[in-house]
Every structure is written in C-alpha cells, then in structure tokens.
Tab-separated table of C-alpha atoms in Angstrom:
chain	number	residue	atom	x	y	z
A	1226	MET	CA	-54.875	164.986	55.894
A	1227	ALA	CA	-56.289	161.651	57.079
A	1228	LYS	CA	-55.611	158.488	55.181
A	1229	LEU	CA	-58.086	157.504	52.484
A	1230	ILE	CA	-58.950	153.937	51.503
A	1231	THR	CA	-60.064	153.065	47.977
A	1232	CYS	CA	-60.972	149.579	46.814
A	1233	GLU	CA	-62.145	147.572	43.824
A	1234	TRP	CA	-62.420	143.948	42.793
A	1235	ASP	CA	-63.002	141.829	39.740
A	1236	SER	CA	-63.516	138.110	39.234
A	1237	ASN	CA	-59.874	137.314	40.011
A	1238	SER	CA	-58.578	139.653	42.712
A	1239	VAL	CA	-59.229	142.426	45.207
A	1240	ARG	CA	-57.216	145.655	45.078
A	1241	LEU	CA	-56.981	148.058	48.000
A	1242	LEU	CA	-55.114	151.362	48.207
A	1243	VAL	CA	-54.312	153.418	51.311
A	1244	SER	CA	-53.176	156.954	50.511
A	1245	SER	CA	-52.512	160.366	51.999
A	1246	VAL	CA	-51.238	163.730	50.784
A	1247	GLN	CA	-47.667	165.022	50.988
A	1248	GLY	CA	-47.485	168.573	49.700
A	1249	ASN	CA	-49.202	168.636	46.330
A	1250	ASN	CA	-48.609	164.940	45.654
A	1251	LEU	CA	-50.527	161.788	46.472
A	1252	ALA	CA	-48.602	159.485	48.778
A	1253	ILE	CA	-49.344	155.775	48.436
A	1254	ASP	CA	-48.936	154.176	51.846
A	1255	LYS	CA	-50.286	150.723	51.003
A	1256	MET	CA	-50.990	149.055	47.675
A	1257	VAL	CA	-52.414	145.585	48.213
A	1258	GLU	CA	-53.705	142.994	45.756
A	1259	ILE	CA	-55.164	139.684	46.956
A	1260	ALA	CA	-56.254	136.860	44.664
A	1261	ILE	CA	-59.786	135.546	45.138
A	1262	SER	CA	-59.850	131.855	45.875
A	1263	LYS	CA	-61.848	129.704	43.492
A	1264	GLU	CA	-62.983	127.444	46.337
A	1265	SER	CA	-64.861	128.298	49.514
A	1266	ASP	CA	-63.291	127.760	52.930
A	1267	SER	CA	-65.459	125.344	54.872
A	1268	ASP	CA	-64.092	126.701	58.164
A	1269	SER	CA	-65.106	130.285	57.388
A	1270	SER	CA	-68.524	131.902	57.161
A	1271	LEU	CA	-67.199	134.349	54.590
A	1272	THR	CA	-67.373	133.908	50.843
A	1273	PRO	CA	-64.088	133.811	48.876
A	1274	LEU	CA	-64.604	137.463	47.887
A	1275	GLU	CA	-65.284	138.541	51.469
A	1276	SER	CA	-62.272	136.569	52.692
A	1277	ALA	CA	-60.020	138.193	50.084
A	1278	LEU	CA	-61.289	141.662	50.998
A	1279	ALA	CA	-60.790	141.000	54.716
A	1280	ALA	CA	-57.260	139.755	54.005
A	1281	ALA	CA	-56.508	142.884	51.971
A	1282	ALA	CA	-57.757	145.106	54.797
A	1283	LYS	CA	-55.585	143.231	57.292
A	1284	ALA	CA	-52.536	143.449	55.029
A	1285	ALA	CA	-53.092	147.196	54.707
A	1286	GLY	CA	-53.045	147.553	58.475
A	1287	LEU	CA	-56.705	148.482	58.858
A	1288	ARG	CA	-58.226	147.905	62.267
A	1289	GLY	CA	-61.900	148.053	63.155
A	1290	GLN	CA	-64.659	149.348	60.926
A	1291	SER	CA	-63.097	151.637	58.310
A	1292	ASP	CA	-64.674	153.828	55.656
A	1293	VAL	CA	-63.781	152.883	52.104
A	1294	VAL	CA	-64.501	154.421	48.715
A	1295	PHE	CA	-65.409	151.653	46.302
A	1296	VAL	CA	-64.662	152.020	42.592
A	1297	LEU	CA	-66.965	150.363	40.069
A	1298	ARG	CA	-65.727	149.458	36.627
A	1299	ARG	CA	-67.515	150.518	33.481
A	1300	ALA	CA	-68.748	146.942	32.906
A	1301	GLN	CA	-70.628	147.028	36.229
A	1302	THR	CA	-72.672	150.093	35.265
A	1303	GLU	CA	-74.730	151.483	32.419
A	1304	MET	CA	-73.538	154.815	31.081
A	1305	ARG	CA	-74.904	157.004	28.299
A	1306	LEU	CA	-74.700	160.533	26.980
A	1307	LEU	CA	-77.962	162.502	26.927
A	1308	THR	CA	-78.836	165.793	25.267
A	1309	LEU	CA	-81.286	167.797	27.376
A	1310	PRO	CA	-82.759	171.308	27.372
A	1311	ASN	CA	-80.789	173.854	29.353
A	1312	ILE	CA	-83.124	173.774	32.344
A	1313	PRO	CA	-82.474	174.953	35.932
A	1314	VAL	CA	-80.081	172.790	37.921
A	1315	ASP	CA	-82.668	171.787	40.536
A	1316	GLU	CA	-84.895	170.344	37.776
A	1317	LEU	CA	-82.165	168.159	36.250
A	1318	PRO	CA	-82.425	165.147	38.636
A	1319	ASP	CA	-86.098	164.505	37.825
A	1320	THR	CA	-85.545	165.109	34.102
A	1321	VAL	CA	-82.559	162.756	33.999
A	1322	ARG	CA	-84.434	160.035	35.888
A	1323	PHE	CA	-87.321	160.306	33.426
A	1324	GLN	CA	-84.923	159.926	30.473
A	1325	VAL	CA	-83.193	156.966	32.120
A	1326	ALA	CA	-86.524	155.174	32.457
A	1327	GLN	CA	-87.057	155.664	28.723
A	1328	GLU	CA	-83.594	154.835	27.363
A	1329	PHE	CA	-81.654	152.707	29.878
A	1330	ASN	CA	-81.888	148.955	30.341
A	1331	THR	CA	-81.121	148.995	34.072
A	1332	ALA	CA	-84.107	148.963	36.404
A	1333	ASP	CA	-85.162	152.515	37.162
A	1334	GLU	CA	-85.137	151.945	40.923
A	1335	GLY	CA	-81.333	151.866	40.911
A	1336	PRO	CA	-79.244	154.897	41.938
A	1337	ILE	CA	-78.636	157.386	39.130
A	1338	ASP	CA	-76.001	160.078	39.002
A	1339	PHE	CA	-74.953	162.445	36.248
A	1340	ALA	CA	-72.597	165.254	35.289
A	1341	VAL	CA	-73.104	168.125	32.853
A	1342	ILE	CA	-70.141	168.046	30.461
A	1343	GLY	CA	-70.952	170.787	27.946
A	1344	GLU	CA	-73.434	172.910	26.030
A	1345	THR	CA	-74.622	173.028	22.433
A	1346	ASP	CA	-75.036	176.082	20.229
A	1347	ASP	CA	-78.844	175.804	20.402
A	1348	ASN	CA	-79.094	176.195	24.201
A	1349	GLN	CA	-78.997	172.498	25.095
A	1350	ILE	CA	-76.641	170.617	27.404
A	1351	PHE	CA	-74.721	167.353	27.250
A	1352	VAL	CA	-75.215	165.199	30.335
A	1353	SER	CA	-73.192	162.073	31.065
A	1354	VAL	CA	-75.492	159.736	32.998
A	1355	ALA	CA	-74.647	156.473	34.739
A	1356	THR	CA	-76.674	154.032	36.784
A	1357	VAL	CA	-76.006	150.763	38.539
A	1358	ALA	CA	-78.328	147.857	39.203
A	1359	PRO	CA	-79.608	147.823	42.803
A	1360	GLU	CA	-78.343	144.303	43.388
A	1361	VAL	CA	-74.807	145.289	42.328
A	1362	LEU	CA	-74.735	148.195	44.756
A	1363	ALA	CA	-76.253	146.077	47.526
A	1364	ASP	CA	-73.610	143.395	46.946
A	1365	VAL	CA	-70.816	145.967	47.200
A	1366	ILE	CA	-72.151	147.377	50.468
A	1367	ALA	CA	-72.866	143.962	52.010
A	1368	THR	CA	-69.493	142.486	51.031
A	1369	SER	CA	-67.668	145.515	52.418
A	1370	ASN	CA	-69.535	145.253	55.720
A	1371	MET	CA	-68.724	141.560	56.070
A	1372	ALA	CA	-65.034	142.403	55.652
A	1373	GLY	CA	-65.156	145.146	58.294
A	1374	LEU	CA	-65.405	148.050	55.841
A	1375	THR	CA	-68.104	150.669	55.245
A	1376	SER	CA	-68.717	151.896	51.706
A	1377	SER	CA	-69.012	155.658	52.206
A	1378	SER	CA	-68.981	156.284	48.439
A	1379	VAL	CA	-69.269	154.211	45.278
A	1380	VAL	CA	-67.773	155.929	42.240
A	1381	LEU	CA	-67.152	155.114	38.574
A	1382	SER	CA	-63.630	154.306	37.387
A	1383	SER	CA	-63.970	156.069	34.005
A	1384	PHE	CA	-64.408	159.486	35.619
A	1385	SER	CA	-61.683	158.932	38.223
A	1386	THR	CA	-59.109	157.899	35.623
A	1387	ALA	CA	-60.040	160.745	33.257
A	1388	HIS	CA	-59.756	163.327	36.046
A	1389	PHE	CA	-56.372	162.036	37.235
A	1390	LEU	CA	-54.759	161.894	33.783
A	1391	HIS	CA	-55.951	165.397	32.956
A	1392	SER	CA	-54.664	166.778	36.263
A	1393	GLN	CA	-51.203	165.260	35.696
A	1394	THR	CA	-50.927	165.598	31.892
A	1395	PRO	CA	-53.422	168.309	30.889
A	1396	THR	CA	-54.435	168.710	27.251
A	1397	SER	CA	-57.202	170.480	25.367
A	1398	GLN	CA	-57.473	167.555	22.947
A	1399	HIS	CA	-60.017	164.746	23.101
A	1400	ARG	CA	-58.140	161.858	24.696
A	1401	LEU	CA	-58.803	158.120	24.375
A	1402	ILE	CA	-57.717	156.342	27.571
A	1403	ILE	CA	-56.877	152.658	27.108
A	1404	ASP	CA	-56.883	150.805	30.424
A	1405	LEU	CA	-55.788	147.164	30.159
A	1406	LEU	CA	-57.455	145.453	33.103
A	1407	ASP	CA	-57.578	141.885	34.289
A	1408	GLY	CA	-59.861	140.127	31.795
A	1409	GLU	CA	-61.147	143.261	30.064
A	1410	ILE	CA	-60.244	146.484	28.309
A	1411	GLU	CA	-61.785	149.750	29.430
A	1412	LEU	CA	-61.788	152.514	26.815
A	1413	THR	CA	-62.751	156.043	27.858
A	1414	VAL	CA	-62.968	159.196	25.767
A	1415	SER	CA	-62.337	162.269	27.910
A	1416	HIS	CA	-62.162	165.995	27.368
A	1417	ASN	CA	-60.919	168.472	29.968
A	1418	GLY	CA	-60.884	165.730	32.587
A	1419	MET	CA	-64.505	164.636	32.063
A	1420	ALA	CA	-65.432	161.205	30.733
A	1421	GLN	CA	-67.715	161.746	27.745
A	1422	PHE	CA	-67.912	158.192	26.443
A	1423	ALA	CA	-66.801	154.835	27.843
A	1424	ARG	CA	-67.071	151.205	26.886
A	1425	SER	CA	-65.754	147.966	28.324
A	1426	VAL	CA	-64.725	144.909	26.317
A	1427	LYS	CA	-64.366	141.480	27.879
A	1428	LEU	CA	-61.271	139.629	26.705
A	1429	PRO	CA	-61.473	136.092	25.334
A	1430	GLU	CA	-59.805	133.201	27.085
A	1431	SER	CA	-56.956	133.412	24.596
A	1432	GLY	CA	-55.882	136.615	26.304
A	1433	LEU	CA	-54.864	140.061	25.198
A	1434	THR	CA	-53.231	140.766	21.850
A	1435	SER	CA	-52.190	144.030	20.243
A	1436	GLN	CA	-54.433	143.248	17.249
A	1437	ARG	CA	-57.440	142.891	19.544
A	1438	VAL	CA	-56.665	146.213	21.213
A	1439	LEU	CA	-56.313	147.883	17.799
A	1440	ALA	CA	-59.690	146.536	16.690
A	1441	GLU	CA	-61.432	147.749	19.845
A	1442	VAL	CA	-59.788	151.161	19.607
A	1443	ARG	CA	-61.094	151.526	16.051
A	1444	ARG	CA	-64.590	150.537	17.189
A	1445	THR	CA	-64.417	153.091	19.997
A	1446	ILE	CA	-63.317	155.866	17.631
A	1447	ALA	CA	-66.153	154.996	15.257
A	1448	SER	CA	-68.698	154.878	18.094
A	1449	TYR	CA	-67.574	158.211	19.493
A	1450	SER	CA	-67.830	159.864	16.080
A	1451	ASN	CA	-71.581	159.144	16.217
A	1452	GLN	CA	-71.972	160.912	19.564
A	1453	PRO	CA	-73.507	164.416	19.602
A	1454	THR	CA	-70.531	165.935	21.407
A	1455	PRO	CA	-68.258	168.014	19.161
A	1456	GLY	CA	-64.641	167.084	18.509
A	1457	ASP	CA	-62.643	164.069	17.352
A	1458	ILE	CA	-60.188	161.867	19.224
A	1459	GLU	CA	-56.717	163.333	18.711
A	1460	ILE	CA	-54.576	161.472	21.223
A	1461	ALA	CA	-54.557	158.013	22.807
A	1462	THR	CA	-53.026	157.227	26.198
A	1463	ILE	CA	-52.242	153.663	27.240
A	1464	VAL	CA	-52.178	153.287	31.024
A	1465	GLY	CA	-49.003	151.368	31.891
A	1466	ASN	CA	-45.445	151.104	30.604
A	1467	SER	CA	-44.629	147.387	30.564
A	1468	LYS	CA	-43.303	145.598	27.493
A	1469	LEU	CA	-46.856	144.610	26.569
A	1470	HIS	CA	-47.955	148.231	26.775
A	1471	GLN	CA	-45.016	149.299	24.622
A	1472	LYS	CA	-45.868	146.656	22.027
A	1473	ILE	CA	-49.458	147.844	21.875
A	1474	GLN	CA	-48.235	151.436	21.563
A	1475	ASP	CA	-46.135	150.488	18.528
A	1476	GLU	CA	-49.080	148.656	16.945
A	1477	LEU	CA	-51.465	151.567	17.416
A	1478	SER	CA	-48.930	154.147	16.245
A	1479	GLN	CA	-48.472	152.257	12.973
A	1480	HIS	CA	-52.177	151.974	12.141
A	1481	LEU	CA	-53.770	155.087	13.658
A	1482	MET	CA	-53.422	158.699	12.571
A	1483	ILE	CA	-53.257	159.975	16.163
A	1484	ASP	CA	-50.542	160.328	18.779
A	1485	VAL	CA	-50.192	157.355	21.140
A	1486	ASP	CA	-48.339	157.641	24.448
A	1487	LEU	CA	-47.822	155.627	27.629
A	1488	TYR	CA	-48.594	156.744	31.158
A	1489	ASN	CA	-47.468	155.191	34.436
A	1490	PRO	CA	-49.587	156.510	37.340
A	1491	LEU	CA	-46.839	155.834	39.884
A	1492	ASP	CA	-44.628	158.443	38.199
A	1493	ASP	CA	-46.826	161.174	39.685
A	1494	CYS	CA	-47.178	159.625	43.148
A	1495	ILE	CA	-44.974	159.220	46.186
A	1496	VAL	CA	-44.812	155.498	46.939
A	1497	THR	CA	-43.914	155.267	50.622
A	1498	SER	CA	-44.620	151.560	51.126
A	1499	LEU	CA	-45.501	148.482	49.136
A	1500	ASP	CA	-46.320	145.940	51.824
A	1501	ASN	CA	-45.382	142.377	50.948
A	1502	SER	CA	-46.089	140.767	54.297
A	1503	ASP	CA	-48.729	138.248	55.294
A	1504	ALA	CA	-51.225	137.592	52.516
A	1505	ALA	CA	-50.545	140.865	50.746
A	1506	SER	CA	-48.382	141.010	47.660
A	1507	THR	CA	-46.919	143.753	45.582
A	1508	PRO	CA	-49.118	143.985	42.467
A	1509	ASP	CA	-47.666	142.611	39.276
A	1510	GLU	CA	-49.156	145.495	37.292
A	1511	PRO	CA	-49.491	148.754	39.288
A	1512	ALA	CA	-51.229	150.368	36.300
A	1513	GLN	CA	-54.377	148.446	37.254
A	1514	PHE	CA	-54.569	150.687	40.354
A	1515	THR	CA	-55.012	153.815	38.213
A	1516	ALA	CA	-58.731	154.208	38.973
A	1517	LEU	CA	-58.047	153.801	42.714
A	1518	ILE	CA	-55.219	156.329	42.529
A	1519	GLY	CA	-57.375	158.760	40.549
A	1520	THR	CA	-60.245	158.485	43.024
A	1521	ALA	CA	-57.936	159.001	45.990
A	1522	TYR	CA	-56.260	161.999	44.360
A	1523	GLN	CA	-59.549	163.720	43.528
A	1524	LEU	CA	-60.885	163.306	47.065
A	1525	GLN	CA	-57.613	164.122	48.815
A	1526	ILE	CA	-57.294	167.500	47.052
A	1527	GLY	CA	-60.720	168.456	48.369
A	1528	GLU	CA	-62.896	167.798	45.331
A	1529	THR	CA	-65.992	165.625	45.331
A	1530	ALA	CA	-66.284	162.585	43.108
A	1531	THR	CA	-67.816	163.363	39.729
A	1532	LEU	CA	-70.328	160.537	40.156
A	1533	ASP	CA	-71.261	158.871	43.432
A	1534	PHE	CA	-73.920	156.160	43.544
A	1535	VAL	CA	-74.196	156.285	47.339
A	1536	ASN	CA	-74.658	160.060	47.342
A	1537	PRO	CA	-76.220	160.812	43.923
A	1538	ARG	CA	-77.590	164.172	42.875
A	1539	LYS	CA	-81.188	164.555	44.003
A	1540	PRO	CA	-83.893	167.167	43.492
A	1541	PRO	CA	-84.417	169.618	46.343
A	1542	ALA	CA	-86.422	168.108	49.182
A	1543	PRO	CA	-90.095	169.180	48.998
A	1544	VAL	CA	-91.234	171.588	51.659
A	1545	SER	CA	-93.410	169.875	54.285
A	1546	PRO	CA	-96.949	171.250	54.898
A	1547	PHE	CA	-95.930	172.215	58.419
A	1548	ARG	CA	-92.966	174.252	57.198
A	1549	GLN	CA	-95.094	175.757	54.425
A	1550	ASN	CA	-97.778	176.806	56.937
A	1551	LEU	CA	-95.093	178.084	59.273
A	1552	LYS	CA	-93.752	180.240	56.466
A	1553	TYR	CA	-97.220	181.665	55.812
A	1554	ILE	CA	-97.674	182.390	59.525
A	1555	ALA	CA	-94.317	184.140	59.672
A	1556	VAL	CA	-95.202	186.241	56.633
A	1557	GLY	CA	-98.559	187.140	58.240
A	1558	VAL	CA	-96.935	188.143	61.527
A	1559	VAL	CA	-94.415	190.317	59.713
A	1560	GLY	CA	-97.245	191.944	57.720
A	1561	ILE	CA	-99.239	192.686	60.879
A	1562	LEU	CA	-96.214	194.185	62.599
A	1563	LEU	CA	-95.471	196.345	59.566
A	1564	ALA	CA	-99.090	197.572	59.359
A	1565	ALA	CA	-99.123	198.335	63.084
A	1566	PHE	CA	-95.909	200.297	62.738
A	1567	LEU	CA	-97.296	202.330	59.834
A	1568	LEU	CA	-100.446	203.118	61.849
A	1569	ILE	CA	-98.746	203.915	65.142
A	1570	ARG	CA	-95.943	206.027	63.709
A	1571	PRO	CA	-98.161	209.083	62.780
A	1572	ILE	CA	-99.822	208.917	66.206
A	1573	MET	CA	-96.464	208.841	67.958
A	1574	THR	CA	-95.232	211.737	65.820
A	1575	ALA	CA	-98.323	213.847	66.685
A	1576	GLN	CA	-97.968	212.966	70.371
A	1577	ASN	CA	-94.369	214.142	70.366
A	1578	ARG	CA	-95.441	217.445	68.717
A	1579	ILE	CA	-98.165	217.985	71.310
A	1580	GLU	CA	-95.692	217.416	74.127
A	1581	GLN	CA	-93.334	219.955	72.588
A	1582	LEU	CA	-96.134	222.570	72.308
A	1583	GLN	CA	-97.260	221.917	75.891
A	1584	ALA	CA	-93.727	222.433	77.116
A	1585	ALA	CA	-93.548	225.698	75.149
A	1586	VAL	CA	-96.864	226.902	76.683
A	1587	GLN	CA	-95.661	226.078	80.186
A	1588	ASP	CA	-92.465	228.074	79.625
A	1589	LYS	CA	-94.324	231.138	78.200
A	1590	PRO	CA	-95.115	232.976	81.563
A	1591	SER	CA	-91.530	232.821	82.700
A	1592	LYS	CA	-90.354	234.014	79.302
A	1593	ASP	CA	-92.927	236.873	79.324
A	1594	LYS	CA	-91.794	237.977	82.802
A	1595	ALA	CA	-88.192	237.999	81.683
A	1596	ASN	CA	-89.100	239.969	78.550
A	1597	LYS	CA	-91.052	242.586	80.654
A	1598	ALA	CA	-88.083	243.060	82.966
A	1599	LEU	CA	-85.831	243.655	79.997
A	1600	THR	CA	-88.336	246.122	78.504
A	1601	ASP	CA	-88.533	248.126	81.759
A	1602	ARG	CA	-84.787	248.407	81.978
A	1603	LEU	CA	-84.637	249.538	78.372
A	1604	GLN	CA	-87.202	252.279	79.088
A	1605	GLN	CA	-85.220	253.481	82.101
A	1606	ILE	CA	-82.090	253.690	80.027
A	1607	THR	CA	-83.944	255.629	77.335
A	1608	SER	CA	-85.382	258.090	79.878
A	1609	PHE	CA	-81.944	258.619	81.351
A	1610	GLU	CA	-80.491	259.344	77.963
A	1611	ASP	CA	-83.258	261.829	77.197
A	1612	SER	CA	-82.908	263.727	80.537
A	1613	ARG	CA	-79.115	263.900	80.712
A	1614	ILE	CA	-77.400	267.365	80.047
A	1615	ASN	CA	-75.370	267.422	76.889
A	1616	TRP	CA	-72.507	269.851	77.612
A	1617	LEU	CA	-71.583	270.248	74.019
A	1618	ASP	CA	-75.006	271.541	73.267
A	1619	GLU	CA	-74.742	273.956	76.243
A	1620	LEU	CA	-71.449	275.363	75.004
A	1621	VAL	CA	-72.935	275.956	71.597
A	1622	SER	CA	-75.871	277.783	73.194
A	1623	MET	CA	-73.586	280.007	75.288
A	1624	SER	CA	-71.360	280.865	72.344
A	1625	ASN	CA	-74.351	281.992	70.428
A	1626	LYS	CA	-75.102	284.591	73.184
A	1627	PHE	CA	-71.666	286.305	73.029
A	1628	PRO	CA	-71.534	289.850	71.364
A	1629	PRO	CA	-70.023	290.129	67.911
A	1630	PRO	CA	-66.351	291.185	67.583
A	1631	GLN	CA	-67.046	294.829	66.269
A	1632	THR	CA	-68.709	295.997	69.487
A	1633	GLY	CA	-65.510	295.603	71.528
A	1634	PRO	CA	-63.197	298.633	72.471
A	1635	GLY	CA	-60.419	299.743	70.158
A	1636	ARG	CA	-60.095	298.871	66.586
A	1637	PRO	CA	-61.491	295.707	65.199
A	1638	LEU	CA	-59.318	292.673	64.998
A	1639	CYS	CA	-58.230	291.513	61.623
A	1640	SER	CA	-55.840	289.150	60.130
A	1641	GLU	CA	-53.285	291.815	59.180
A	1642	ASN	CA	-53.298	294.377	62.084
A	1643	VAL	CA	-53.980	294.014	65.731
A	1644	TYR	CA	-55.041	297.032	67.870
A	1645	PHE	CA	-54.831	297.459	71.598
C-alpha cells in the first residue's frame, strides 16, 4: 500500500509521520519532530509554523505537493454527546446541525461531523458530535499549502487514539485514555474503540505533576458519570512508558479503585527508520505520536476516519428540478409503452389466430381430395372382399349335398364292425 502522511502541531513543535503497511502491522518509515521557532526569519516569507512544517516535510523525504492527513487535538475542537430520536440515517446531518446551533458555542457555519455510538432502551441514539471553528480549519489548510502539503482530511485525535488502543488491546470495559501531551493533558473515555467523552486540560507553567494528573482524572470520572451513556470507567490507560508515566501510574493506582496500565504505541508497530538527519530529530517522547499512529493505522487497514472535518457527513443532495422532471418523463414514457403493449397484445393474438385459420382453409381442398382418394380405395377393397369366393364355405355346401351313410351298399359302417 502507498505511504501515508499524518501530521499535527502545537504551540511548540510540528510532528509528522510517514507510514506504510507490512503484513498486518503498521510500519513507521519516518517519525519527525521539529521545534517551532519563537522568532520569525526575516529572510523567509514563511511564518515560523510554516517553516517548521516545511522542514519536517523535507526531513521526511517528501518531494512536491503531497497529501497529508492532519490531526486536530481535542482543545482545537468542540465536542459533545447528544441524545437524539432514532431517525433515518439520511435525516441525521440536518438534525445534528440544528442541535449544534442550539447547544454549541462554535459558530454554526463551521464543519460538523458526528458518529452514532449507541442506542438507549427507549429507542433513542447517542451521537458524538464535534465541530471546529472555520478559522482553525482554514489556518490548517493554508499552512499546509504554504509548506507544500495538501490537507486531504482533518480528523480528531480522540477518536484516532481510542480506535488504535482498542484494536491493539481490545476490552469490553469503559477505558479512560490519559495522553500526556506537550503543554496539556488529553483525557478520553472510550468504549469498543469509540470516543464517548473527551476533555483537554492546559498545564500550568510549573509543568506536569502526578498530583495534577490525579486531580484531572477524578474530574473526568465525575464528569463522565453525569453523561447519559451507560457504564462506568473500569480501566485507565496511560499512553507512554517513561519514568514519568510509571510514576503517574503508581500515583493513580494508589488512589483510584480501577486498574491502571501503561501503553507504548511503538510496541505494536514496525519502526523501520527514525531519521535524525538535517533538521529532523528523533522525538524525545514517541508516545506523543499516538494520535498520528492511530490515524495512520485506521486508514491503512482500509477504514475511514470516524470524524473528518474536510469530508463531514452531509444530507443527501437534493434532486434538481431538471432531474425530477426527467424522472417524471421517464415514468410517463414507460407508462405509455406499457399501455400500448397491453392494447396491441390482444390484436396481435387475434391476428395470429386468423392467419392460422386462413392457412387451415387453404389446406382444406387438398386434404379433402386426399380423403376422397382414400375412401375410394377403401370401397374397392370392400367390394373385392364381398365378391371373392370363400372356399371353406363352398366345401361346407358340397358336404351338405352328400347322401347319408345308410344308403350305401353293404352293411352300415359302425364303430365295432366293418362290412365290405
């Protein structure tokens, strides 16, 4: 399969991943992280972010305009869980957009995408809805173009990470995913590989501490308990396995009544190259590439992204008046042809019967002549049979004319004595 490029950035750095598939595993060909300069280059027309992205593309060996799948973080979007009537699928886009206008803070002209994640007992559905401000999406597309990249899709990290963890470590339990990012913590509650609830917490300048993570985890558990979806969080997964991750695992295990484990995304990937040439550098914390890895894995195995702000779910396109009229004309033509067939068929059947009778009438003289010849021959045979001498009958007649035995000379013949 062709190589796939996934990318994301935050306020400090740009991360770019080039991947392919080897067997059933994701192969990481390039994993590049470039720091964003705090000062602009007076000799370049590019902004520091555009320069960093262009440098990452060059370090990854990309040439020319390349398609890239951009991954947005939870903090860059607005995401909520809605409960809606179980209506037909083609009516959901308009219904969701109406609810977003009522309940979301983001301007309603922004792209909206959603995913149905479950049903209730009273014939309703749970829909996870996310939207992004138009200026955020425009900035992503414009920045990518300036760096020689084309954003073919823009997806949400929460869903990519949830899908990847479930595919590699499946569980039927509700899982809390703790992703320690640069400057923030992203907490996602997932079930069966679908993100049901997600929140992002910006870290203070003092940095990350295990106590801060514990406090935010407790807030997330409390917030999720107020959601309409059934089930409680039963397991927590910390993305990464560094000493800091292990320390946080110990802290959470001591204070929470749930299982806490660590997960390193590179354990389930084939890392073929970590380029450290030019401006590229091997990332200090590969766990921060989890969303990029999850997005690449989902697309490389042939699935579509759960949410895509460039290609969101839309209602069916309305039928144009021309096509509608064309449909009516086609129906009318078919009706006329059917009526003509029903009218012509009896006439054609009668015509065929008439032709058969005419053919029979034309053949009648020849058949009568043949029948007369056969009748004449039969009469001749009968006459011959009647006039022919039957010799058996003649013998019987002659025997009846012979004299009786007593009138002969000598003594009569008998069974006992014979006279001569």
